[in-house]
Amino acid sequence: MALTVVGSIAFDSVRTPFGERERMLGGSAIHFALAARFFTTVHIVGPVGDDFEEEHLERLSSQGVDVSDVERVAGGETFSWRGHYEVDMNLAHTDDTQLGVFADFEPKLSKASQAADVLFLGNIQPDLQRRVRAQSNGSRLTALDSMNLWIETTRDSLVAAIGEVDCLLFNDSEIRMLTEEPNLARAARSVMEMGPRIVVAKRGEYGAVLFTPEGFFALPGFLLEDVRDPTGAGDSFAGGFLGYLDMQGTDSHSLEALRRGIAYGTVLASFNVEEFGTERVARLTEAEISERYEALRGMTHFEGPD
Amino acid sequence: MALTVVGSIAFDSVRTPFGERERMLGGSAIHFALAARFFTTVHIVGPVGDDFEEEHLERLSSQGVDVSDVERVAGGETFSWRGHYEVDMNLAHTDDTQLGVFADFEPKLSKASQAADVLFLGNIQPDLQRRVRAQSNGSRLTALDSMNLWIETTRDSLVAAIGEVDCLLFNDSEIRMLTEEPNLARAARSVMEMGPRIVVAKRGEYGAVLFTPEGFFALPGFLLEDVRDPTGAGDSFAGGFLGYLDMQGTDSHSLEALRRGIAYGTVLASFNVEEFGTERVARLTEAEISERYEALRGMTHFEGPD
């Protein structure tokens, strides 16, 4: 039982209506790993620059994340993102992106990372995702995220990458953009024709939908009075979802396990947005996760007709 | 057990990516009544003009709706709306509105309409809603819908009307607009401070959220591969919700009954959008409603941690 994630390791500078932060630890691989670590062993694959403080890696190790495949590039700068959110926090506005060491990144997976049971290809250039996929030999469940940029600029590579995975995890608007199909259920069916047998549509505060050949499942987002920074929520969602599935082992493809996975993803994403960056999930406890899982069940449960 | 609805009785001309129709039977009171009739006796209050075909009223009567408070105004024209939807069918574009007989409408409720247990004040000018509310004497549950136009143009009247009802049923964006609070949970709390103890936020294809002092409840919309015309979905939702609550009698304020009501509202709205105007709900059967209610339960159910 182990999970490998490749994705960005970043410094995020974020402004929202509730405050701002400079150069926080962030990136898709980080948000994913901090959520998935509650369920399984996580190996992070990705590059950082000289400017990346050793204490971040030490802290991740102490949180149970294996960072031995984090590559420190001499003379390089860590990937950085600067963005802000207006009152409608469903939409991120990017102000600046510096690829840094990601510009020439060539992933090299250790034996342990190659052999992991679950592989998550976080949002990076699709050819990089494919090279990681090619090195994996143990994965019985591979999932992929992406973004509008790659749909627009490297569509053929992205479609090839999608053809090589079991599960696609996209924002709903990106599923519609990729398939040019406005109806989400039809769009998910088009994605399945590209290869994946599992499609997850992330809908921000509105929750998520799971599509499988056996049927579909939908949950609203967990309702919160305090949402301070949505950055990384989708990756925390993916970490909760895939971390739980890895923990389930060979049962992870049953619809019942997938449903629970969506619920755990929803729970982890809900903690992510309560504070800035990784602040909340970094100090989260298993007891808090269990409590909110039950609260989410209570929030969505209704009885049959009386 | 009876329910009174006041709202528009209209001719709708609608164009969507899936076709167009001229002068269909429509309006908030009609969509509401066609949904609520499966659960209870419905009295419609509202005006029509000389141009309103008698066969519409006859058909409503044959469907179990009491039309004796539909007032035919000699020399008047029936309210009409013309609109269209682009690919994103969450947003209606209004091309024309003719108030017709609604411009001088003065509601007069019969004894039966006054005595109904549940009263729904559909989306009309808030002073009209208040005059209907004042005539009602049997209502143990009064609910109100409105729209951005009245928030912008007659806010004081609307706030007064809201102060006189038990339940507010708005689109989520309108709840935010009314309260000037971007967070939906906080916005719902602000609404409760205006009077209503039940707040329902309609989120279009994303479903609905229920807020009560005892807690909240949320459901995604029922997923459909074919959505042809969303006009009236919110009123069909309200009809399913309040119709079910009226059928429950004195239990209608329990959180469990409210949850089931939200589920029935979701079911009725999902049928509404499958075809144009009232086409689908007009020929709906109780068996189809029960089947979809169970499908919605299956679509949203997940087990506790194993």
mmCIF file with all atom_site columns, N, CA and C in Angstrom, chain A residues 87 172 176 182-183 186 189 205-206 209 216-218 223-226 248 256 259-260 263-264 293-294 297-299 301-306, chain B residues 87 172 176 182-183 186 189 205-206 209 216-218 223-226 248 256 259-260 263-264 293-294 297-299 301-306:
data_model
loop_
_atom_site.group_PDB
_atom_site.id
_atom_site.type_symbol
_atom_site.label_atom_id
_atom_site.label_alt_id
_atom_site.label_comp_id
_atom_site.label_asym_id
_atom_site.label_entity_id
_atom_site.label_seq_id
_atom_site.pdbx_PDB_ins_code
_atom_site.Cartn_x
_atom_site.Cartn_y
_atom_site.Cartn_z
_atom_site.occupancy
_atom_site.B_iso_or_equiv
_atom_site.pdbx_formal_charge
_atom_site.auth_seq_id
_atom_site.auth_comp_id
_atom_site.auth_asym_id
_atom_site.auth_atom_id
_atom_site.pdbx_PDB_model_num
ATOM 1   N N  . VAL A 1 87  ? -14.450 38.372 -4.737  1.00 0.00 ? 87  VAL A N  1
ATOM 2   C CA . VAL A 1 87  ? -15.510 37.903 -3.840  1.00 0.00 ? 87  VAL A CA 1
ATOM 3   C C  . VAL A 1 87  ? -15.996 36.506 -4.238  1.00 0.00 ? 87  VAL A C  1
ATOM 4   N N  . ASP A 1 172 ? -15.216 20.543 -13.560 1.00 0.00 ? 172 ASP A N  1
ATOM 5   C CA . ASP A 1 172 ? -16.293 20.260 -14.515 1.00 0.00 ? 172 ASP A CA 1
ATOM 6   C C  . ASP A 1 172 ? -16.167 21.119 -15.775 1.00 0.00 ? 172 ASP A C  1
ATOM 7   N N  . ARG A 1 176 ? -15.905 19.822 -19.787 1.00 0.00 ? 176 ARG A N  1
ATOM 8   C CA . ARG A 1 176 ? -16.718 20.339 -20.891 1.00 0.00 ? 176 ARG A CA 1
ATOM 9   C C  . ARG A 1 176 ? -15.830 20.907 -21.991 1.00 0.00 ? 176 ARG A C  1
ATOM 10  N N  . PRO A 1 182 ? -21.374 20.464 -23.693 1.00 0.00 ? 182 PRO A N  1
ATOM 11  C CA . PRO A 1 182 ? -21.821 21.241 -22.531 1.00 0.00 ? 182 PRO A CA 1
ATOM 12  C C  . PRO A 1 182 ? -22.491 20.412 -21.438 1.00 0.00 ? 182 PRO A C  1
ATOM 13  N N  . ASN A 1 183 ? -23.114 19.287 -21.786 1.00 0.00 ? 183 ASN A N  1
ATOM 14  C CA . ASN A 1 183 ? -23.775 18.471 -20.769 1.00 0.00 ? 183 ASN A CA 1
ATOM 15  C C  . ASN A 1 183 ? -22.745 17.590 -20.068 1.00 0.00 ? 183 ASN A C  1
ATOM 16  N N  . ARG A 1 186 ? -22.873 13.696 -20.517 1.00 0.00 ? 186 ARG A N  1
ATOM 17  C CA . ARG A 1 186 ? -22.405 13.297 -21.854 1.00 0.00 ? 186 ARG A CA 1
ATOM 18  C C  . ARG A 1 186 ? -20.905 13.517 -21.996 1.00 0.00 ? 186 ARG A C  1
ATOM 19  N N  . ARG A 1 189 ? -19.042 10.739 -20.495 1.00 0.00 ? 189 ARG A N  1
ATOM 20  C CA . ARG A 1 189 ? -19.062 9.561  -21.361 1.00 0.00 ? 189 ARG A CA 1
ATOM 21  C C  . ARG A 1 189 ? -18.007 9.687  -22.478 1.00 0.00 ? 189 ARG A C  1
ATOM 22  N N  . GLU A 1 205 ? -17.125 24.818 -4.832  1.00 0.00 ? 205 GLU A N  1
ATOM 23  C CA . GLU A 1 205 ? -18.007 24.810 -3.660  1.00 0.00 ? 205 GLU A CA 1
ATOM 24  C C  . GLU A 1 205 ? -19.246 23.942 -3.862  1.00 0.00 ? 205 GLU A C  1
ATOM 25  N N  . TYR A 1 206 ? -19.557 23.605 -5.132  1.00 0.00 ? 206 TYR A N  1
ATOM 26  C CA . TYR A 1 206 ? -20.748 22.805 -5.398  1.00 0.00 ? 206 TYR A CA 1
ATOM 27  C C  . TYR A 1 206 ? -20.491 21.308 -5.268  1.00 0.00 ? 206 TYR A C  1
ATOM 28  N N  . VAL A 1 209 ? -18.810 15.125 -8.771  1.00 0.00 ? 209 VAL A N  1
ATOM 29  C CA . VAL A 1 209 ? -19.601 14.047 -9.359  1.00 0.00 ? 209 VAL A CA 1
ATOM 30  C C  . VAL A 1 209 ? -18.647 12.949 -9.803  1.00 0.00 ? 209 VAL A C  1
ATOM 31  N N  . PHE A 1 216 ? -23.508 6.666  -11.517 1.00 0.00 ? 216 PHE A N  1
ATOM 32  C CA . PHE A 1 216 ? -22.859 7.887  -11.064 1.00 0.00 ? 216 PHE A CA 1
ATOM 33  C C  . PHE A 1 216 ? -23.268 8.221  -9.640  1.00 0.00 ? 216 PHE A C  1
ATOM 34  N N  . PHE A 1 217 ? -22.543 9.162  -9.072  1.00 0.00 ? 217 PHE A N  1
ATOM 35  C CA . PHE A 1 217 ? -22.669 9.520  -7.669  1.00 0.00 ? 217 PHE A CA 1
ATOM 36  C C  . PHE A 1 217 ? -22.308 10.991 -7.562  1.00 0.00 ? 217 PHE A C  1
ATOM 37  N N  . ALA A 1 218 ? -23.031 11.725 -6.739  1.00 0.00 ? 218 ALA A N  1
ATOM 38  C CA . ALA A 1 218 ? -22.752 13.158 -6.621  1.00 0.00 ? 218 ALA A CA 1
ATOM 39  C C  . ALA A 1 218 ? -22.886 13.601 -5.180  1.00 0.00 ? 218 ALA A C  1
ATOM 40  N N  . LEU A 1 223 ? -20.647 22.532 3.537   1.00 0.00 ? 223 LEU A N  1
ATOM 41  C CA . LEU A 1 223 ? -20.958 23.961 3.707   1.00 0.00 ? 223 LEU A CA 1
ATOM 42  C C  . LEU A 1 223 ? -20.156 24.559 4.847   1.00 0.00 ? 223 LEU A C  1
ATOM 43  N N  . LEU A 1 224 ? -19.513 25.664 4.566   1.00 0.00 ? 224 LEU A N  1
ATOM 44  C CA . LEU A 1 224 ? -18.662 26.322 5.554   1.00 0.00 ? 224 LEU A CA 1
ATOM 45  C C  . LEU A 1 224 ? -19.020 27.802 5.647   1.00 0.00 ? 224 LEU A C  1
ATOM 46  N N  . GLU A 1 225 ? -18.931 28.338 6.849   1.00 0.00 ? 225 GLU A N  1
ATOM 47  C CA . GLU A 1 225 ? -19.143 29.782 7.013   1.00 0.00 ? 225 GLU A CA 1
ATOM 48  C C  . GLU A 1 225 ? -17.855 30.564 6.764   1.00 0.00 ? 225 GLU A C  1
ATOM 49  N N  . ASP A 1 226 ? -16.718 29.873 6.859   1.00 0.00 ? 226 ASP A N  1
ATOM 50  C CA . ASP A 1 226 ? -15.444 30.564 6.672   1.00 0.00 ? 226 ASP A CA 1
ATOM 51  C C  . ASP A 1 226 ? -14.614 29.892 5.596   1.00 0.00 ? 226 ASP A C  1
ATOM 52  N N  . GLN A 1 248 ? -7.795  1.040  0.681   1.00 0.00 ? 248 GLN A N  1
ATOM 53  C CA . GLN A 1 248 ? -8.757  -0.045 0.499   1.00 0.00 ? 248 GLN A CA 1
ATOM 54  C C  . GLN A 1 248 ? -8.172  -1.231 -0.257  1.00 0.00 ? 248 GLN A C  1
ATOM 55  N N  . GLU A 1 256 ? -18.903 1.203  -4.172  1.00 0.00 ? 256 GLU A N  1
ATOM 56  C CA . GLU A 1 256 ? -19.069 1.619  -2.775  1.00 0.00 ? 256 GLU A CA 1
ATOM 57  C C  . GLU A 1 256 ? -17.807 2.295  -2.243  1.00 0.00 ? 256 GLU A C  1
ATOM 58  N N  . ARG A 1 259 ? -17.454 5.753  -3.833  1.00 0.00 ? 259 ARG A N  1
ATOM 59  C CA . ARG A 1 259 ? -18.341 6.731  -3.194  1.00 0.00 ? 259 ARG A CA 1
ATOM 60  C C  . ARG A 1 259 ? -17.717 7.255  -1.901  1.00 0.00 ? 259 ARG A C  1
ATOM 61  N N  . ARG A 1 260 ? -17.235 6.328  -1.082  1.00 0.00 ? 260 ARG A N  1
ATOM 62  C CA . ARG A 1 260 ? -16.590 6.765  0.157   1.00 0.00 ? 260 ARG A CA 1
ATOM 63  C C  . ARG A 1 260 ? -15.381 7.636  -0.146  1.00 0.00 ? 260 ARG A C  1
ATOM 64  N N  . ALA A 1 263 ? -16.384 11.060 -0.766  1.00 0.00 ? 263 ALA A N  1
ATOM 65  C CA . ALA A 1 263 ? -16.726 11.713 0.506   1.00 0.00 ? 263 ALA A CA 1
ATOM 66  C C  . ALA A 1 263 ? -15.462 12.154 1.250   1.00 0.00 ? 263 ALA A C  1
ATOM 67  N N  . TYR A 1 264 ? -14.440 11.288 1.297   1.00 0.00 ? 264 TYR A N  1
ATOM 68  C CA . TYR A 1 264 ? -13.188 11.694 1.951   1.00 0.00 ? 264 TYR A CA 1
ATOM 69  C C  . TYR A 1 264 ? -12.526 12.848 1.194   1.00 0.00 ? 264 TYR A C  1
ATOM 70  N N  . TYR A 1 293 ? -16.466 13.642 8.249   1.00 0.00 ? 293 TYR A N  1
ATOM 71  C CA . TYR A 1 293 ? -17.040 12.616 7.369   1.00 0.00 ? 293 TYR A CA 1
ATOM 72  C C  . TYR A 1 293 ? -18.465 12.305 7.836   1.00 0.00 ? 293 TYR A C  1
ATOM 73  N N  . GLU A 1 294 ? -18.631 12.133 9.131   1.00 0.00 ? 294 GLU A N  1
ATOM 74  C CA . GLU A 1 294 ? -19.971 11.862 9.664   1.00 0.00 ? 294 GLU A CA 1
ATOM 75  C C  . GLU A 1 294 ? -20.887 13.074 9.479   1.00 0.00 ? 294 GLU A C  1
ATOM 76  N N  . ARG A 1 297 ? -22.105 13.036 5.975   1.00 0.00 ? 297 ARG A N  1
ATOM 77  C CA . ARG A 1 297 ? -23.187 12.039 5.822   1.00 0.00 ? 297 ARG A CA 1
ATOM 78  C C  . ARG A 1 297 ? -24.502 12.615 6.341   1.00 0.00 ? 297 ARG A C  1
ATOM 79  N N  . GLY A 1 298 ? -24.435 13.238 7.513   1.00 0.00 ? 298 GLY A N  1
ATOM 80  C CA . GLY A 1 298 ? -25.651 13.806 8.083   1.00 0.00 ? 298 GLY A CA 1
ATOM 81  C C  . GLY A 1 298 ? -26.228 14.909 7.204   1.00 0.00 ? 298 GLY A C  1
ATOM 82  N N  . MET A 1 299 ? -25.350 15.679 6.591   1.00 0.00 ? 299 MET A N  1
ATOM 83  C CA . MET A 1 299 ? -25.759 16.826 5.784   1.00 0.00 ? 299 MET A CA 1
ATOM 84  C C  . MET A 1 299 ? -26.434 16.417 4.480   1.00 0.00 ? 299 MET A C  1
ATOM 85  N N  . HIS A 1 301 ? -27.950 13.112 4.002   1.00 0.00 ? 301 HIS A N  1
ATOM 86  C CA . HIS A 1 301 ? -28.779 11.912 4.127   1.00 0.00 ? 301 HIS A CA 1
ATOM 87  C C  . HIS A 1 301 ? -30.267 12.251 4.175   1.00 0.00 ? 301 HIS A C  1
ATOM 88  N N  . PHE A 1 302 ? -31.053 11.490 3.428   1.00 0.00 ? 302 PHE A N  1
ATOM 89  C CA . PHE A 1 302 ? -32.500 11.598 3.591   1.00 0.00 ? 302 PHE A CA 1
ATOM 90  C C  . PHE A 1 302 ? -33.109 10.209 3.457   1.00 0.00 ? 302 PHE A C  1
ATOM 91  N N  . GLU A 1 303 ? -34.268 10.050 4.101   1.00 0.00 ? 303 GLU A N  1
ATOM 92  C CA . GLU A 1 303 ? -34.905 8.732  4.169   1.00 0.00 ? 303 GLU A CA 1
ATOM 93  C C  . GLU A 1 303 ? -35.759 8.478  2.926   1.00 0.00 ? 303 GLU A C  1
ATOM 94  N N  . GLY A 1 304 ? -36.120 7.219  2.763   1.00 0.00 ? 304 GLY A N  1
ATOM 95  C CA . GLY A 1 304 ? -37.068 6.846  1.715   1.00 0.00 ? 304 GLY A CA 1
ATOM 96  C C  . GLY A 1 304 ? -38.446 7.400  2.024   1.00 0.00 ? 304 GLY A C  1
ATOM 97  N N  . PRO A 1 305 ? -39.375 7.319  1.063   1.00 0.00 ? 305 PRO A N  1
ATOM 98  C CA . PRO A 1 305 ? -40.715 7.853  1.286   1.00 0.00 ? 305 PRO A CA 1
ATOM 99  C C  . PRO A 1 305 ? -41.381 7.146  2.456   1.00 0.00 ? 305 PRO A C  1
ATOM 100 N N  . ASP A 1 306 ? -42.152 7.881  3.247   1.00 0.00 ? 306 ASP A N  1
ATOM 101 C CA . ASP A 1 306 ? -42.815 7.226  4.388   1.00 0.00 ? 306 ASP A CA 1
ATOM 102 C C  . ASP A 1 306 ? -44.237 6.821  4.030   1.00 0.00 ? 306 ASP A C  1
ATOM 103 N N  . VAL B 1 87  ? -25.456 28.075 -24.490 1.00 0.00 ? 87  VAL B N  1
ATOM 104 C CA . VAL B 1 87  ? -24.975 26.736 -24.131 1.00 0.00 ? 87  VAL B CA 1
ATOM 105 C C  . VAL B 1 87  ? -24.992 26.530 -22.614 1.00 0.00 ? 87  VAL B C  1
ATOM 106 N N  . ASP B 1 172 ? -29.424 30.874 -5.173  1.00 0.00 ? 172 ASP B N  1
ATOM 107 C CA . ASP B 1 172 ? -28.319 31.209 -4.264  1.00 0.00 ? 172 ASP B CA 1
ATOM 108 C C  . ASP B 1 172 ? -27.724 32.588 -4.563  1.00 0.00 ? 172 ASP B C  1
ATOM 109 N N  . ARG B 1 176 ? -27.360 35.892 -1.948  1.00 0.00 ? 176 ARG B N  1
ATOM 110 C CA . ARG B 1 176 ? -26.134 36.677 -1.760  1.00 0.00 ? 176 ARG B CA 1
ATOM 111 C C  . ARG B 1 176 ? -26.385 38.152 -2.074  1.00 0.00 ? 176 ARG B C  1
ATOM 112 N N  . PRO B 1 182 ? -21.238 37.310 0.513   1.00 0.00 ? 182 PRO B N  1
ATOM 113 C CA . PRO B 1 182 ? -20.861 36.313 -0.502  1.00 0.00 ? 182 PRO B CA 1
ATOM 114 C C  . PRO B 1 182 ? -20.913 34.866 -0.011  1.00 0.00 ? 182 PRO B C  1
ATOM 115 N N  . ASN B 1 183 ? -20.713 34.641 1.294   1.00 0.00 ? 183 ASN B N  1
ATOM 116 C CA . ASN B 1 183 ? -20.751 33.268 1.800   1.00 0.00 ? 183 ASN B CA 1
ATOM 117 C C  . ASN B 1 183 ? -22.201 32.831 2.006   1.00 0.00 ? 183 ASN B C  1
ATOM 118 N N  . ARG B 1 186 ? -23.493 32.170 5.658   1.00 0.00 ? 186 ARG B N  1
ATOM 119 C CA . ARG B 1 186 ? -23.686 33.424 6.393   1.00 0.00 ? 186 ARG B CA 1
ATOM 120 C C  . ARG B 1 186 ? -24.874 34.214 5.836   1.00 0.00 ? 186 ARG B C  1
ATOM 121 N N  . ARG B 1 189 ? -28.031 32.902 7.179   1.00 0.00 ? 189 ARG B N  1
ATOM 122 C CA . ARG B 1 189 ? -28.241 33.347 8.558   1.00 0.00 ? 189 ARG B CA 1
ATOM 123 C C  . ARG B 1 189 ? -28.795 34.780 8.591   1.00 0.00 ? 189 ARG B C  1
ATOM 124 N N  . GLU B 1 205 ? -28.481 23.532 -11.783 1.00 0.00 ? 205 GLU B N  1
ATOM 125 C CA . GLU B 1 205 ? -28.026 22.143 -11.985 1.00 0.00 ? 205 GLU B CA 1
ATOM 126 C C  . GLU B 1 205 ? -27.221 21.615 -10.803 1.00 0.00 ? 205 GLU B C  1
ATOM 127 N N  . TYR B 1 206 ? -26.741 22.524 -9.923  1.00 0.00 ? 206 TYR B N  1
ATOM 128 C CA . TYR B 1 206 ? -25.948 22.090 -8.776  1.00 0.00 ? 206 TYR B CA 1
ATOM 129 C C  . TYR B 1 206 ? -26.807 21.689 -7.585  1.00 0.00 ? 206 TYR B C  1
ATOM 130 N N  . VAL B 1 209 ? -29.752 23.816 -1.266  1.00 0.00 ? 209 VAL B N  1
ATOM 131 C CA . VAL B 1 209 ? -29.330 23.736 0.129   1.00 0.00 ? 209 VAL B CA 1
ATOM 132 C C  . VAL B 1 209 ? -30.473 24.218 1.011   1.00 0.00 ? 209 VAL B C  1
ATOM 133 N N  . PHE B 1 216 ? -28.227 22.175 8.545   1.00 0.00 ? 216 PHE B N  1
ATOM 134 C CA . PHE B 1 216 ? -28.451 22.340 7.114   1.00 0.00 ? 216 PHE B CA 1
ATOM 135 C C  . PHE B 1 216 ? -28.364 21.009 6.386   1.00 0.00 ? 216 PHE B C  1
ATOM 136 N N  . PHE B 1 217 ? -28.781 21.042 5.144   1.00 0.00 ? 217 PHE B N  1
ATOM 137 C CA . PHE B 1 217 ? -28.915 19.854 4.321   1.00 0.00 ? 217 PHE B CA 1
ATOM 138 C C  . PHE B 1 217 ? -28.665 20.285 2.880   1.00 0.00 ? 217 PHE B C  1
ATOM 139 N N  . ALA B 1 218 ? -27.977 19.468 2.124   1.00 0.00 ? 218 ALA B N  1
ATOM 140 C CA . ALA B 1 218 ? -27.688 19.847 0.737   1.00 0.00 ? 218 ALA B CA 1
ATOM 141 C C  . ALA B 1 218 ? -27.793 18.644 -0.172  1.00 0.00 ? 218 ALA B C  1
ATOM 142 N N  . LEU B 1 223 ? -28.607 14.210 -12.023 1.00 0.00 ? 223 LEU B N  1
ATOM 143 C CA . LEU B 1 223 ? -27.821 14.304 -13.258 1.00 0.00 ? 223 LEU B CA 1
ATOM 144 C C  . LEU B 1 223 ? -28.606 13.776 -14.451 1.00 0.00 ? 223 LEU B C  1
ATOM 145 N N  . LEU B 1 224 ? -28.647 14.561 -15.498 1.00 0.00 ? 224 LEU B N  1
ATOM 146 C CA . LEU B 1 224 ? -29.411 14.193 -16.694 1.00 0.00 ? 224 LEU B CA 1
ATOM 147 C C  . LEU B 1 224 ? -28.541 14.357 -17.933 1.00 0.00 ? 224 LEU B C  1
ATOM 148 N N  . GLU B 1 225 ? -28.727 13.472 -18.888 1.00 0.00 ? 225 GLU B N  1
ATOM 149 C CA . GLU B 1 225 ? -28.004 13.628 -20.158 1.00 0.00 ? 225 GLU B CA 1
ATOM 150 C C  . GLU B 1 225 ? -28.764 14.548 -21.105 1.00 0.00 ? 225 GLU B C  1
ATOM 151 N N  . ASP B 1 226 ? -30.053 14.740 -20.855 1.00 0.00 ? 226 ASP B N  1
ATOM 152 C CA . ASP B 1 226 ? -30.848 15.594 -21.741 1.00 0.00 ? 226 ASP B CA 1
ATOM 153 C C  . ASP B 1 226 ? -31.538 16.684 -20.958 1.00 0.00 ? 226 ASP B C  1
ATOM 154 N N  . GLN B 1 248 ? -47.587 16.190 4.460   1.00 0.00 ? 248 GLN B N  1
ATOM 155 C CA . GLN B 1 248 ? -47.123 15.682 5.745   1.00 0.00 ? 248 GLN B CA 1
ATOM 156 C C  . GLN B 1 248 ? -47.894 16.267 6.926   1.00 0.00 ? 248 GLN B C  1
ATOM 157 N N  . GLU B 1 256 ? -36.466 16.104 9.230   1.00 0.00 ? 256 GLU B N  1
ATOM 158 C CA . GLU B 1 256 ? -36.549 14.920 8.376   1.00 0.00 ? 256 GLU B CA 1
ATOM 159 C C  . GLU B 1 256 ? -37.534 15.133 7.227   1.00 0.00 ? 256 GLU B C  1
ATOM 160 N N  . ARG B 1 259 ? -36.025 17.571 4.711   1.00 0.00 ? 259 ARG B N  1
ATOM 161 C CA . ARG B 1 259 ? -35.039 16.907 3.844   1.00 0.00 ? 259 ARG B CA 1
ATOM 162 C C  . ARG B 1 259 ? -35.733 16.157 2.712   1.00 0.00 ? 259 ARG B C  1
ATOM 163 N N  . ARG B 1 260 ? -36.752 15.379 3.069   1.00 0.00 ? 260 ARG B N  1
ATOM 164 C CA . ARG B 1 260 ? -37.480 14.655 2.027   1.00 0.00 ? 260 ARG B CA 1
ATOM 165 C C  . ARG B 1 260 ? -38.121 15.634 1.038   1.00 0.00 ? 260 ARG B C  1
ATOM 166 N N  . ALA B 1 263 ? -35.708 16.685 -1.444  1.00 0.00 ? 263 ALA B N  1
ATOM 167 C CA . ALA B 1 263 ? -35.499 15.602 -2.410  1.00 0.00 ? 263 ALA B CA 1
ATOM 168 C C  . ALA B 1 263 ? -36.644 15.556 -3.432  1.00 0.00 ? 263 ALA B C  1
ATOM 169 N N  . TYR B 1 264 ? -37.899 15.695 -2.964  1.00 0.00 ? 264 TYR B N  1
ATOM 170 C CA . TYR B 1 264 ? -39.013 15.716 -3.919  1.00 0.00 ? 264 TYR B CA 1
ATOM 171 C C  . TYR B 1 264 ? -38.931 16.950 -4.824  1.00 0.00 ? 264 TYR B C  1
ATOM 172 N N  . TYR B 1 293 ? -37.129 9.401  -7.181  1.00 0.00 ? 293 TYR B N  1
ATOM 173 C CA . TYR B 1 293 ? -36.773 9.672  -5.775  1.00 0.00 ? 293 TYR B CA 1
ATOM 174 C C  . TYR B 1 293 ? -35.786 8.611  -5.286  1.00 0.00 ? 293 TYR B C  1
ATOM 175 N N  . GLU B 1 294 ? -36.075 7.346  -5.590  1.00 0.00 ? 294 GLU B N  1
ATOM 176 C CA . GLU B 1 294 ? -35.158 6.276  -5.183  1.00 0.00 ? 294 GLU B CA 1
ATOM 177 C C  . GLU B 1 294 ? -33.828 6.393  -5.928  1.00 0.00 ? 294 GLU B C  1
ATOM 178 N N  . ARG B 1 297 ? -31.797 8.985  -4.206  1.00 0.00 ? 297 ARG B N  1
ATOM 179 C CA . ARG B 1 297 ? -31.207 8.438  -2.974  1.00 0.00 ? 297 ARG B CA 1
ATOM 180 C C  . ARG B 1 297 ? -29.978 7.612  -3.309  1.00 0.00 ? 297 ARG B C  1
ATOM 181 N N  . GLY B 1 298 ? -30.102 6.755  -4.328  1.00 0.00 ? 298 GLY B N  1
ATOM 182 C CA . GLY B 1 298 ? -28.967 5.917  -4.717  1.00 0.00 ? 298 GLY B CA 1
ATOM 183 C C  . GLY B 1 298 ? -27.785 6.748  -5.186  1.00 0.00 ? 298 GLY B C  1
ATOM 184 N N  . MET B 1 299 ? -28.071 7.853  -5.853  1.00 0.00 ? 299 MET B N  1
ATOM 185 C CA . MET B 1 299 ? -27.022 8.699  -6.444  1.00 0.00 ? 299 MET B CA 1
ATOM 186 C C  . MET B 1 299 ? -26.240 9.465  -5.391  1.00 0.00 ? 299 MET B C  1
ATOM 187 N N  . HIS B 1 301 ? -26.112 8.408  -1.869  1.00 0.00 ? 301 HIS B N  1
ATOM 188 C CA . HIS B 1 301 ? -25.897 7.656  -0.640  1.00 0.00 ? 301 HIS B CA 1
ATOM 189 C C  . HIS B 1 301 ? -24.475 7.118  -0.547  1.00 0.00 ? 301 HIS B C  1
ATOM 190 N N  . PHE B 1 302 ? -23.878 7.251  0.634   1.00 0.00 ? 302 PHE B N  1
ATOM 191 C CA . PHE B 1 302 ? -22.609 6.568  0.881   1.00 0.00 ? 302 PHE B CA 1
ATOM 192 C C  . PHE B 1 302 ? -22.588 6.087  2.325   1.00 0.00 ? 302 PHE B C  1
ATOM 193 N N  . GLU B 1 303 ? -21.830 5.015  2.539   1.00 0.00 ? 303 GLU B N  1
ATOM 194 C CA . GLU B 1 303 ? -21.811 4.357  3.841   1.00 0.00 ? 303 GLU B CA 1
ATOM 195 C C  . GLU B 1 303 ? -20.828 5.039  4.789   1.00 0.00 ? 303 GLU B C  1
ATOM 196 N N  . GLY B 1 304 ? -20.945 4.716  6.060   1.00 0.00 ? 304 GLY B N  1
ATOM 197 C CA . GLY B 1 304 ? -19.979 5.179  7.046   1.00 0.00 ? 304 GLY B CA 1
ATOM 198 C C  . GLY B 1 304 ? -18.633 4.508  6.820   1.00 0.00 ? 304 GLY B C  1
ATOM 199 N N  . PRO B 1 305 ? -17.612 4.961  7.520   1.00 0.00 ? 305 PRO B N  1
ATOM 200 C CA . PRO B 1 305 ? -16.285 4.370  7.346   1.00 0.00 ? 305 PRO B CA 1
ATOM 201 C C  . PRO B 1 305 ? -16.318 2.893  7.715   1.00 0.00 ? 305 PRO B C  1
ATOM 202 N N  . ASP B 1 306 ? -15.576 2.062  6.966   1.00 0.00 ? 306 ASP B N  1
ATOM 203 C CA . ASP B 1 306 ? -15.581 0.629  7.309   1.00 0.00 ? 306 ASP B CA 1
ATOM 204 C C  . ASP B 1 306 ? -14.395 0.304  8.200   1.00 0.00 ? 306 ASP B C  1
#
